[in-house]
Short mmCIF file of C-alpha atoms in Angstrom, two decimals:
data_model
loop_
_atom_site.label_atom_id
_atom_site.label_comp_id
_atom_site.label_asym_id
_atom_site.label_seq_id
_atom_site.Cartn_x
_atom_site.Cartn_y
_atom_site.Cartn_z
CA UNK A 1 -17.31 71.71 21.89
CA UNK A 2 -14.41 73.53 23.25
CA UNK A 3 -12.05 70.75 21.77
CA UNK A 4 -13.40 71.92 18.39
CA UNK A 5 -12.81 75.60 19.16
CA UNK A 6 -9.32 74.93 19.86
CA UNK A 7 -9.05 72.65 16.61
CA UNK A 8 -10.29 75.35 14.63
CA UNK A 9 -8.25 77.72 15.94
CA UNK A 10 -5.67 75.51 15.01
CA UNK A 11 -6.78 75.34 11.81
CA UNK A 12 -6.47 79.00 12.11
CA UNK A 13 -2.95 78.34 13.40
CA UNK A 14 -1.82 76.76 10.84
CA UNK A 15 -3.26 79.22 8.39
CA UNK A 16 -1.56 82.17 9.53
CA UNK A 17 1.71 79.79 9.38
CA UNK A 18 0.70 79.03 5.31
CA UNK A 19 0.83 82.97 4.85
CA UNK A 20 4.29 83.15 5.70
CA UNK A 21 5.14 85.37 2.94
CA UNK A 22 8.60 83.38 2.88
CA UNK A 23 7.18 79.91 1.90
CA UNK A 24 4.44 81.20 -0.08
CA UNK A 25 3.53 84.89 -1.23
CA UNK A 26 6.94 86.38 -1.56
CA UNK A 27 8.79 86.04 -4.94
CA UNK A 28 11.80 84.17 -3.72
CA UNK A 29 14.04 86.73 -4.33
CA UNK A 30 11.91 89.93 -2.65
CA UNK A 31 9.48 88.58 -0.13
CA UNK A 32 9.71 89.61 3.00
CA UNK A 33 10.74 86.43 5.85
CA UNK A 34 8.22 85.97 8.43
CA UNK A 35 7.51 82.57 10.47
CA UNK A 36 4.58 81.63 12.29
CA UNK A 37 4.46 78.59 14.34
CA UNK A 38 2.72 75.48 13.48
CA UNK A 39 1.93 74.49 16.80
CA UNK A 40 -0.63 72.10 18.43
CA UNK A 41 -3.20 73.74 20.17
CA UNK A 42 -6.05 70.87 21.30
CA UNK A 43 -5.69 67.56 22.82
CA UNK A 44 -3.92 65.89 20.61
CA UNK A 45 -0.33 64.15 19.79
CA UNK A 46 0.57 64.94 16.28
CA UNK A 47 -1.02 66.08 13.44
CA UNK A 48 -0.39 66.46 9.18
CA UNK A 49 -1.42 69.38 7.29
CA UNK A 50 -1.19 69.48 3.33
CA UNK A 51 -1.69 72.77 1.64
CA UNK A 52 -2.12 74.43 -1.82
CA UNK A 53 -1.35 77.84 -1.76
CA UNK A 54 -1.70 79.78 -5.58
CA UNK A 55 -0.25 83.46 -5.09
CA UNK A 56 0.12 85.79 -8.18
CA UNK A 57 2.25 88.51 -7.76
CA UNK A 58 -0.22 91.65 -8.70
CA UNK A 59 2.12 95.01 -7.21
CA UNK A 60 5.22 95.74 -6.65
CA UNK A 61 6.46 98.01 -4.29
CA UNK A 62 9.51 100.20 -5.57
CA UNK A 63 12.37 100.98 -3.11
CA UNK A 64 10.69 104.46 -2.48
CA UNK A 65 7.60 102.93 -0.98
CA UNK A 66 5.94 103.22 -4.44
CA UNK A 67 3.13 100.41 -5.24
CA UNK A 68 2.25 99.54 -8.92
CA UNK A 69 0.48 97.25 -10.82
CA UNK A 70 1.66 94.84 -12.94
CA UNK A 71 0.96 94.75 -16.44
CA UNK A 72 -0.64 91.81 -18.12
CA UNK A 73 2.74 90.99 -20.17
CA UNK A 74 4.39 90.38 -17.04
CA UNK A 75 2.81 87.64 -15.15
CA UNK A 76 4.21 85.83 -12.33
CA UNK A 77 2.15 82.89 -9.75
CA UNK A 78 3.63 80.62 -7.49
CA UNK A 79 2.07 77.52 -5.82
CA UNK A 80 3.57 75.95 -3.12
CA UNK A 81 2.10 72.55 -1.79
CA UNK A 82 3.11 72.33 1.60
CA UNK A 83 3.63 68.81 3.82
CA UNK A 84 3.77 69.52 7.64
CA UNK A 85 3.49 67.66 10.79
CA UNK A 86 4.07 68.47 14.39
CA UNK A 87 4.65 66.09 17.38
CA UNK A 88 3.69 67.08 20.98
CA UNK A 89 6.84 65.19 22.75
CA UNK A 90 5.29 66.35 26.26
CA UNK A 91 2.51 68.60 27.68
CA UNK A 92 4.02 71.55 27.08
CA UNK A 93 6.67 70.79 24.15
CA UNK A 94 6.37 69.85 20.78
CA UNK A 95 8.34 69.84 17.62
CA UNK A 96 7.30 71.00 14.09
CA UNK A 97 8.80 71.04 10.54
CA UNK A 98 7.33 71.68 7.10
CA UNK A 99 8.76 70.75 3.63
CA UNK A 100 7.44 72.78 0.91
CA UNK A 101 7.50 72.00 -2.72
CA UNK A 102 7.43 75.23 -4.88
CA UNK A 103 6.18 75.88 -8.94
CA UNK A 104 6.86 79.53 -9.95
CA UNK A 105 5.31 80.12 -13.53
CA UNK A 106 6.35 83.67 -15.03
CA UNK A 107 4.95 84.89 -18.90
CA UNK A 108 5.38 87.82 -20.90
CA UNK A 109 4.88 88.78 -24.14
CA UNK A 110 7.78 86.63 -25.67
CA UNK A 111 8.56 84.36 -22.90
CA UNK A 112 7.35 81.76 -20.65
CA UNK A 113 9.02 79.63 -18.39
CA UNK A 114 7.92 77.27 -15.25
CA UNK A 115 9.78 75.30 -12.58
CA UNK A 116 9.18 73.33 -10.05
CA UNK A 117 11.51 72.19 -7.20
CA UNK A 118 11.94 71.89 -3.11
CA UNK A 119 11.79 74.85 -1.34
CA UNK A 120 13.52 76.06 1.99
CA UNK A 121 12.34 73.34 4.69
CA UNK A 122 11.99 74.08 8.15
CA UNK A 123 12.26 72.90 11.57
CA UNK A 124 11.10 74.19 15.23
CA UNK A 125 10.28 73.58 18.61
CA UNK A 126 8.05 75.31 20.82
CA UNK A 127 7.41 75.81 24.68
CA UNK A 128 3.89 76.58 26.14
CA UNK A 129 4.50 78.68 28.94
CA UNK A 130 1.19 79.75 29.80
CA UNK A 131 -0.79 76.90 29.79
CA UNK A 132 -4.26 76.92 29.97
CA UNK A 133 -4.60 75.03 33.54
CA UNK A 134 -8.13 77.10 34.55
CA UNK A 135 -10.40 79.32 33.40
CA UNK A 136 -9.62 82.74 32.89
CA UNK A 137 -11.59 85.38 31.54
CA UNK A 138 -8.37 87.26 30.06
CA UNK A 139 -5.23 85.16 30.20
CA UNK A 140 -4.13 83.41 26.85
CA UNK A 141 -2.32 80.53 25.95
CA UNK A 142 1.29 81.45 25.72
CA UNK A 143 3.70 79.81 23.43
CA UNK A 144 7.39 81.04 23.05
CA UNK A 145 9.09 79.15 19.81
CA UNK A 146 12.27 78.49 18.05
CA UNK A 147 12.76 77.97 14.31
CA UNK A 148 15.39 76.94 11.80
CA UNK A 149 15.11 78.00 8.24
CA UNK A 150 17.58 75.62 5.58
CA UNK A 151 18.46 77.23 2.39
CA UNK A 152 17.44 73.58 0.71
CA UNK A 153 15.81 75.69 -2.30
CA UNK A 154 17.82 76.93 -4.72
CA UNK A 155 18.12 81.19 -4.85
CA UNK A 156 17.73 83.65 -6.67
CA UNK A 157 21.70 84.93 -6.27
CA UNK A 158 21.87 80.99 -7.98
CA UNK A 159 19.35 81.27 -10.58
CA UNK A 160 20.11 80.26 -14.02
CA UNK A 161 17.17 80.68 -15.89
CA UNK A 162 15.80 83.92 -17.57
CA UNK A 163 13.78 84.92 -15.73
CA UNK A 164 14.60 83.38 -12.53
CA UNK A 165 12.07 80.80 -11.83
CA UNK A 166 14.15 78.29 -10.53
CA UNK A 167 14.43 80.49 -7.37
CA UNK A 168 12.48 78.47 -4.86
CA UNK A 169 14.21 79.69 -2.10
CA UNK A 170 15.99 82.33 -0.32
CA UNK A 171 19.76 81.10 -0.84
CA UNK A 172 20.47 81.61 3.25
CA UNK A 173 19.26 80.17 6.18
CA UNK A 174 17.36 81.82 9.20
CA UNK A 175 16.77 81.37 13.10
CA UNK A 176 14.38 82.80 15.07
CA UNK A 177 12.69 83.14 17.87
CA UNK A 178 9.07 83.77 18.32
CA UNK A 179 5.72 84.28 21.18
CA UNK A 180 2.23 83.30 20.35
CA UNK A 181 -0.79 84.18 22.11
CA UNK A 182 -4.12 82.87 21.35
CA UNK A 183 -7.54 82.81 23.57
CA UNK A 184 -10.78 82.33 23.22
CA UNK A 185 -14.05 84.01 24.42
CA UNK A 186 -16.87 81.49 23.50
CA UNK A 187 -17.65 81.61 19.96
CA UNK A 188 -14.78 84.06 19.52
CA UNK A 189 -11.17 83.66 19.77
CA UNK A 190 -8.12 85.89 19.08
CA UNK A 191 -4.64 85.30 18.15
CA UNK A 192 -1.17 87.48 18.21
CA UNK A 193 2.08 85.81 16.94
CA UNK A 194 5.46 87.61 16.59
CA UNK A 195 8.81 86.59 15.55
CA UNK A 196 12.39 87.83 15.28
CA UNK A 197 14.87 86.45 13.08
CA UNK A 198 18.73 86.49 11.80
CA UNK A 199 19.83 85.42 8.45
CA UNK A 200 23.31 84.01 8.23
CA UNK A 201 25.61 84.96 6.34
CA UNK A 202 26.61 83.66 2.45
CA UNK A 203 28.82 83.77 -0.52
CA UNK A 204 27.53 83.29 -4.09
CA UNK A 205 28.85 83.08 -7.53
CA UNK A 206 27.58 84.72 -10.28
CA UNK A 207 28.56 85.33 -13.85
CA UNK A 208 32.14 86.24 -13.20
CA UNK A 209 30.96 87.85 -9.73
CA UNK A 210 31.26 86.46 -6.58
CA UNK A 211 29.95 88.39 -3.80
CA UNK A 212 29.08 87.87 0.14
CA UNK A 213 25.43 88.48 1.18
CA UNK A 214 24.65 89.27 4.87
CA UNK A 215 20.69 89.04 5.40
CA UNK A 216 21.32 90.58 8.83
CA UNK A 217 17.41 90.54 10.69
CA UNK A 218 13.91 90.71 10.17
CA UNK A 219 10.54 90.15 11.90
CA UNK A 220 6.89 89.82 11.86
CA UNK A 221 3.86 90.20 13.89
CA UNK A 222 0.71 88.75 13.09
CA UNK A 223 -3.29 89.67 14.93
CA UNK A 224 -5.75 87.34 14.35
CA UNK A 225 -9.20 86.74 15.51
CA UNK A 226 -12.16 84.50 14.44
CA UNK A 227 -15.97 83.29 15.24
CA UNK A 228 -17.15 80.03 15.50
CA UNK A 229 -21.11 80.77 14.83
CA UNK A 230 -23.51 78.73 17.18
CA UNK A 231 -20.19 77.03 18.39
CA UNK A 232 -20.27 74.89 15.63
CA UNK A 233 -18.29 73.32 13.16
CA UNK A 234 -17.45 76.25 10.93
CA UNK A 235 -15.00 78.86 11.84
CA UNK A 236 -14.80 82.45 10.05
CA UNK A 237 -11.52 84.49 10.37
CA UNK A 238 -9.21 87.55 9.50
CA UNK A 239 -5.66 88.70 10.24
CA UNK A 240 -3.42 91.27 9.69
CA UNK A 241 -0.28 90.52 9.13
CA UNK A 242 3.08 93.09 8.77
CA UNK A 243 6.55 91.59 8.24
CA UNK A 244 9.90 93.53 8.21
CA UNK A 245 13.41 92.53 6.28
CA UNK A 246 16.31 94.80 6.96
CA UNK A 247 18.64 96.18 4.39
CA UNK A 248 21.20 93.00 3.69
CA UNK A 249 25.19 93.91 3.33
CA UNK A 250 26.49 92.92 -0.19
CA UNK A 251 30.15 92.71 -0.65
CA UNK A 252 30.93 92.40 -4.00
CA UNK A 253 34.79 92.58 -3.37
CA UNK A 254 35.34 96.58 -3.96
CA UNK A 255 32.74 97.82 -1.44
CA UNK A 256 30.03 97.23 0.83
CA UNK A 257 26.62 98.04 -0.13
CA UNK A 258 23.00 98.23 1.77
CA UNK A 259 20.06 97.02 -0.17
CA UNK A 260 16.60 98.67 0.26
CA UNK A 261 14.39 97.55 3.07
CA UNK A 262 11.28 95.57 2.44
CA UNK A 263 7.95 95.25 4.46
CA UNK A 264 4.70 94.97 3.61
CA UNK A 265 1.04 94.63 5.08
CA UNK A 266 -1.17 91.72 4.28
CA UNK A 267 -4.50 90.81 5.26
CA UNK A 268 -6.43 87.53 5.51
CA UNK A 269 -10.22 86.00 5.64
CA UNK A 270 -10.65 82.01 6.08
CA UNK A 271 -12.93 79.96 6.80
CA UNK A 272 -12.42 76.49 8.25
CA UNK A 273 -14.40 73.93 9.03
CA UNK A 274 -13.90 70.25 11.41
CA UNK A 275 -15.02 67.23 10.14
CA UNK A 276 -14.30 64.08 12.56
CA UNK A 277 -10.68 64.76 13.13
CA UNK A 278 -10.03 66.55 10.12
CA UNK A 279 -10.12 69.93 9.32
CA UNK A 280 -10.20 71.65 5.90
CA UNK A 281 -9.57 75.54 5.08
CA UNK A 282 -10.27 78.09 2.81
CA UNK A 283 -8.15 81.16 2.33
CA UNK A 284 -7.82 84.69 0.70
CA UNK A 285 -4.67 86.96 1.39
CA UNK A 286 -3.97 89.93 -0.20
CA UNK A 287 -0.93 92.14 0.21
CA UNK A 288 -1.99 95.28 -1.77
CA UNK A 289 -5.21 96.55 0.73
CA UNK A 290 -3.22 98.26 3.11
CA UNK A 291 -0.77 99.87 0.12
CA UNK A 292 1.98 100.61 2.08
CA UNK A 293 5.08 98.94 1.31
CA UNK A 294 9.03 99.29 0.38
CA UNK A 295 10.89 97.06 -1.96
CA UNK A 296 8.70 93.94 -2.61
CA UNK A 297 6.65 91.64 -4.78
CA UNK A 298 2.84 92.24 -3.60
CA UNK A 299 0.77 88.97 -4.17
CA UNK A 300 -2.84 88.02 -3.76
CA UNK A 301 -3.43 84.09 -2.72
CA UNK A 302 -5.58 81.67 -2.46
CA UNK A 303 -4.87 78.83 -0.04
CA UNK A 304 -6.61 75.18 0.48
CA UNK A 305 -4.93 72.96 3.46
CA UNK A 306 -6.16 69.67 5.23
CA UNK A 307 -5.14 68.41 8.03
CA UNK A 308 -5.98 65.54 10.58
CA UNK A 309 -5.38 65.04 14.22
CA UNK A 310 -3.65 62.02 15.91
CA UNK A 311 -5.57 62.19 19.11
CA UNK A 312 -3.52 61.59 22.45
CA UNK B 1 -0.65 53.76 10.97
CA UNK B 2 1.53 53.43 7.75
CA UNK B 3 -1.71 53.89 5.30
CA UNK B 4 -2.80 57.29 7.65
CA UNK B 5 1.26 57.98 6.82
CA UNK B 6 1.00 56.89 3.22
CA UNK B 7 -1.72 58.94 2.14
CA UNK B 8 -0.56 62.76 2.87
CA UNK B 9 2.13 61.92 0.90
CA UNK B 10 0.44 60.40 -2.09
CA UNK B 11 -1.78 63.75 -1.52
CA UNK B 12 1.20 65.76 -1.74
CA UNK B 13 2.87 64.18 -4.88
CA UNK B 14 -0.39 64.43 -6.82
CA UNK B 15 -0.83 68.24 -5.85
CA UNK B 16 2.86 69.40 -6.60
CA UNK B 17 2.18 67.69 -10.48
CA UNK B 18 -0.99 69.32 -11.04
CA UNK B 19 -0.50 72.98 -9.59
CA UNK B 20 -1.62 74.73 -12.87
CA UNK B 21 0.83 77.86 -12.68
CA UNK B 22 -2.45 80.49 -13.25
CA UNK B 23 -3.88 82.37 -11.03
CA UNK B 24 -7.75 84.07 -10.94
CA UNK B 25 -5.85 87.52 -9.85
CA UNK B 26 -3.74 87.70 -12.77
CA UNK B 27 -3.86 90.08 -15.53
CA UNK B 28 -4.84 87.90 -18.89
CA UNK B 29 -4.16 91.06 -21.02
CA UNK B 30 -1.34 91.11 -23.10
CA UNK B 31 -0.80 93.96 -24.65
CA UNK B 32 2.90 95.17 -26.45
CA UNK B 33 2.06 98.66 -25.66
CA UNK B 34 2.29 97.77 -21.70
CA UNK B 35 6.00 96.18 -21.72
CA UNK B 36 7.67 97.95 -18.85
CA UNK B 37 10.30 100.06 -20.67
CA UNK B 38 13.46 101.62 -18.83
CA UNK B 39 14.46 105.46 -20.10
CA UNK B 40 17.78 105.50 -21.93
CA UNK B 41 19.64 108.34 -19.35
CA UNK B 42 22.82 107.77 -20.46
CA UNK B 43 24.39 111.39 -22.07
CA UNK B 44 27.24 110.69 -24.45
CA UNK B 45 29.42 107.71 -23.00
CA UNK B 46 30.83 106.08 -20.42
CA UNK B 47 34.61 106.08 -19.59
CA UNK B 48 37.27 103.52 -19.24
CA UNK B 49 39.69 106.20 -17.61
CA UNK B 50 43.12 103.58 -16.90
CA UNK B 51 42.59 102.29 -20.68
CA UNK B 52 41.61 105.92 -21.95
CA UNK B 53 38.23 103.95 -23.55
CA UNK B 54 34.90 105.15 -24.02
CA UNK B 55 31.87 103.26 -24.16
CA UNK B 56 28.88 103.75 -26.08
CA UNK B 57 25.89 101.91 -25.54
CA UNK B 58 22.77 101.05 -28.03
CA UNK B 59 19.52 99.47 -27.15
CA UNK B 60 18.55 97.29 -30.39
CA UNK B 61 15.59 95.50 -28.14
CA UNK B 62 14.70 97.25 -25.10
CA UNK B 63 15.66 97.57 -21.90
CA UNK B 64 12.53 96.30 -20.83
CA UNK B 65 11.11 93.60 -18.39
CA UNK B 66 10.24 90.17 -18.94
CA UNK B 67 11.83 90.27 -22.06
CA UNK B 68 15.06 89.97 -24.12
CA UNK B 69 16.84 93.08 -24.50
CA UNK B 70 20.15 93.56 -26.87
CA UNK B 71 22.52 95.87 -27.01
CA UNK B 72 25.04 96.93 -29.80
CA UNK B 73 28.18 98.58 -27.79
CA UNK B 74 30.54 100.57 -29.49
CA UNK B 75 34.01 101.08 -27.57
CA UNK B 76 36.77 103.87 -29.34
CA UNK B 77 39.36 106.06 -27.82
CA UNK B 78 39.30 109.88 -26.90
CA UNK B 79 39.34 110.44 -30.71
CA UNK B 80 36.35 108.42 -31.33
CA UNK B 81 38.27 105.63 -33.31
CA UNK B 82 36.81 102.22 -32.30
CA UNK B 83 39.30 99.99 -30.39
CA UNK B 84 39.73 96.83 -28.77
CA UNK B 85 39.97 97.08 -24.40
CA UNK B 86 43.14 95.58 -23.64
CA UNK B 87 41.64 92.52 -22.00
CA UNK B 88 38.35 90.78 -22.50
CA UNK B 89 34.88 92.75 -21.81
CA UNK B 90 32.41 91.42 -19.73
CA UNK B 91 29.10 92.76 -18.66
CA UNK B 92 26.41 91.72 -16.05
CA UNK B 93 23.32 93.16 -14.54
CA UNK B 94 23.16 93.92 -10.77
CA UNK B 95 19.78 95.08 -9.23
CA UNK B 96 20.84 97.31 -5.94
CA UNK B 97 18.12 97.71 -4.11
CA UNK B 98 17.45 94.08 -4.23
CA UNK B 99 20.75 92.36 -3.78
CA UNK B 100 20.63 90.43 -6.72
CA UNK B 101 21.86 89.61 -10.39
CA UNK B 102 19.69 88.36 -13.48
CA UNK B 103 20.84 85.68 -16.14
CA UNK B 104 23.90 85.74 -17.56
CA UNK B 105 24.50 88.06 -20.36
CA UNK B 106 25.64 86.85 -23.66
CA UNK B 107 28.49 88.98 -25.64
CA UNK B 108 30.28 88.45 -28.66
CA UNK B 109 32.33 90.86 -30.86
CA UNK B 110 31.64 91.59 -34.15
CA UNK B 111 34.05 94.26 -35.19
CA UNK B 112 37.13 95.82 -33.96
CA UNK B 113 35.42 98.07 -30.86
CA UNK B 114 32.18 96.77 -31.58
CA UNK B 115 30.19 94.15 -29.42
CA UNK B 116 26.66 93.17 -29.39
CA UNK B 117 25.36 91.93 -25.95
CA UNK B 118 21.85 89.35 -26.44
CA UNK B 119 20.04 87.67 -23.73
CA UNK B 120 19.64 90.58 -21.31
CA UNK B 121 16.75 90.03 -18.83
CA UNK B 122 15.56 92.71 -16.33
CA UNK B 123 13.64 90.18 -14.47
CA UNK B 124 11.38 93.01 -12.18
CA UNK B 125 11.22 96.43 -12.13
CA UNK B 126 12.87 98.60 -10.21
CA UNK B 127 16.56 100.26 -10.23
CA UNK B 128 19.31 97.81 -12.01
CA UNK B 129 23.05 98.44 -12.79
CA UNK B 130 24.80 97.47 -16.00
CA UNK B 131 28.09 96.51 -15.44
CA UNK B 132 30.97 96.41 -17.79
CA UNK B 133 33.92 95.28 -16.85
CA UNK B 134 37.04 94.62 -18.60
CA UNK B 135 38.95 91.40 -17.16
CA UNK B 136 42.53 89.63 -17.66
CA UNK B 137 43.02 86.37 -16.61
CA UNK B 138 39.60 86.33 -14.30
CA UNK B 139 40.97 89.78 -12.53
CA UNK B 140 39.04 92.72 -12.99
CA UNK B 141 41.09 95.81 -14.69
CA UNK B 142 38.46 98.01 -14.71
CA UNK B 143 34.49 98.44 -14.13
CA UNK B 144 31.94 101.58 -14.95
CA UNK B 145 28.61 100.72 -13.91
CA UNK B 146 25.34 102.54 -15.61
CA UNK B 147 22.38 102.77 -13.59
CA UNK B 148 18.68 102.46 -15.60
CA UNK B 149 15.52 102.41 -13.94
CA UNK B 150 12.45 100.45 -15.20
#
């Protein structure tokens, strides 16, 4: 029974690494970059995890902290479908990567337009440095991770399309470093991710402009926690989630300018339930509960995933 | 082993050509009289000051989101004459706060002085910069930007 807690809080796991607002909430252009690890939490070797994420943008949030609703003649949803795997190379180290495939869809009163292409893929590696060796009524499971963000999708400072769908990615990559904590208290459980991360530096060309982007930092914490009723199969869980993007330097070749910051809230119920060694999930985010936020898209989400478990 | 490999990516092929591109959380209602329109702020015109132009700008189709705007621009001298920059004019939208551009904005002249710029998309709201610039051989001469809001 406890393996199936910790699959499910995998499960869990991997959910809060699905609401990455980078891969799948955030318009490609505006969403704030936050990275949660994938990371394998039972006894097992490797495991694959497919998702379906559907997120329509609903709010935006103006550069003075402003949220409105969008109208009906501006409509905008992205789906990503995710493919993911991550190996456990020894007890306490394992690799992870994730290749997303992303369809934006936009429509308004005298246009629509769709597109579907790769998105930014990613790689990491994390270290378990407080492994669960005996029971303890109050130490977690510690997990300090590294990622690498490739600007494989194509941006929004390279879109060529009216109204930008074609932006799958963010047009830089990222590194970061990360801690997770996660525990669990019989049927309950608890989880607290954070991350840091740098954005490297770019040049673009556009129109007759060619300008240098520096992304500069961001981060993200995420607190979870769940219950596994009767200790059974079914797991039912909520996070709150907060990511940060600093104001990025863009040189357009006369002077230096500082975009607006963006952050925003989001909060999360799934359910999840373990099936042999599969696992299948059921997800609701929404970015527009808590209301506070500066100079993004705001989406709400829905989010399906399987995954299976290569046992040791 | 290579059918348990096989089949998340069969999974993942058939997903990525049937996502749908709706959403339950999306607002169906189209309605003309909700198009996201930017306020015209700009008092009299904006100046060329090294080519002693001035620049008048007219919305024919928005500015608005989402959608194509146009815009007939009328360039003179101090005296209000139209005239030609010396050099070619150019024009592309900037969004500040964001750190980004839109599509490329179409411009052709159909008078002496007067140009009419199609296929200008806002794509979000928020704070965006128009700029005109007048270019010679892929230098720029001389740039005004005008800041809308939408």
């Amino acid at each position: 029974m406890a393996s199936n807690t910790l699959k499910l809080i995998f499960s869990a796991f991997f959910f809060l690494e699905l609401l990455n607002p980078s891969t799948v909430f955030g318009a490609a252009c505006c969403g704030a970059r936050a990275t949660l690890p994938n990371l394998i939490v039972g006894d097992y070797r490797t495991q694959w995890n497919i998702s379906w994420a559907n997120a329509a943008i609903t709010h935006q949030a103006s550069s003075a902290g402003q949220v409105s609703k969008r109208q009906g003649n501006n409509q905008e949803v992205q789906e990503t479908i995710s493919l993911s795997g991550a190996y456990l190379i020894s007890d306490l180290w394992q690799i992870q990567s994730q290749i997303p495939i992303r369809k934006n869809s936009r429509r308004t009163l005298n246009e629509e337009e769709q597109h579907t292409a790769l998105g930014d893929i990613s790689i990491g590696v994390a270290y378990e440095f407080l492994p669960e060796t005996f029971y303890s009524a109050w130490k977690p499971r510690g997990f300090v991770f590294a990622f690498q963000n490739f600007p494989t999708g194509k941006s929004t400072y390279e879109s060529d399309t009216k109204l930008g769908t074609d932006a799958t990615g963010k047009g830089y990559g990222s590194t970061g470093l990360g801690l997770a904590l996660i525990k669990n208290w019989g049927h309950y459980d608890g989880i607290f991710s954070s991350e840091y991360h740098r954005g490297w530096k770019e040049r673009f060309q556009a129109n007759q402009n060619t300008f240098a982007l520096n992304p500069r930092y961001g981060f993200s914490s995420l607190l979870g926690a769940g219950v596994s009723p009767y200790q059974g199969n079914f797991r039912i869980g909520g996070t709150l989630g907060y990511s940060f993007e600093a104001g990025a330097l863009v040189n357009q070749g006369r002077a230096e300018e500082k975009t607006s910051p963006k952050y925003l809230w989001d909060v999360g119920l799934n359910l999840s339930y373990l099936y042999g060694n599969s696992s299948l999930l059921f997800g609701y985010n929404d970015q527009t509960v808590i209301g506070k936020a500066n100079n993004a898209n705001l989406a709400r989400s829905l989010l399906f995933s399987w995954q299976y478990f290569f046992e040791r | 082993m290579k059918v348990l490999l096989s089949f998340p990516l069969v999974i993942f092929i058939f997903l990525a050509l049937t996502a749908c591109g709706r959403s339950p959380f999306t607002n169906e209602n189209y309605n003309p009289s909700q198009l996201v329109q930017g306020q015209n702020t700009l008092q009299g015109a904006l100046a060329f000051p090294q080519q002693g132009l001035f620049i008048r700008p007219f919305w024919r189709n928005g500015p608005v989101v989402g959608d194509e705007g146009q815009l007939l621009i009328v360039v003179s001298d101090k005296d209000g004459h139209p005239k030609n920059p010396s050099g070619q004019l150019s024009l592309y939208l900037w969004m500040p706060d964001m750190g980004h551009g839109s599509y490329p904005v179409s411009l052709k002249q159909i008078a002496i002085g007067v140009f009419e710029a199609s296929e200008i998309y806002f794509t979000m709201d928020g704070l965006w910069d128009i700029h005109f610039q007048i270019l010679r051989e892929g230098q720029v001469l001389e740039e005004i930007r005008w800041p809308l809001t939408l």
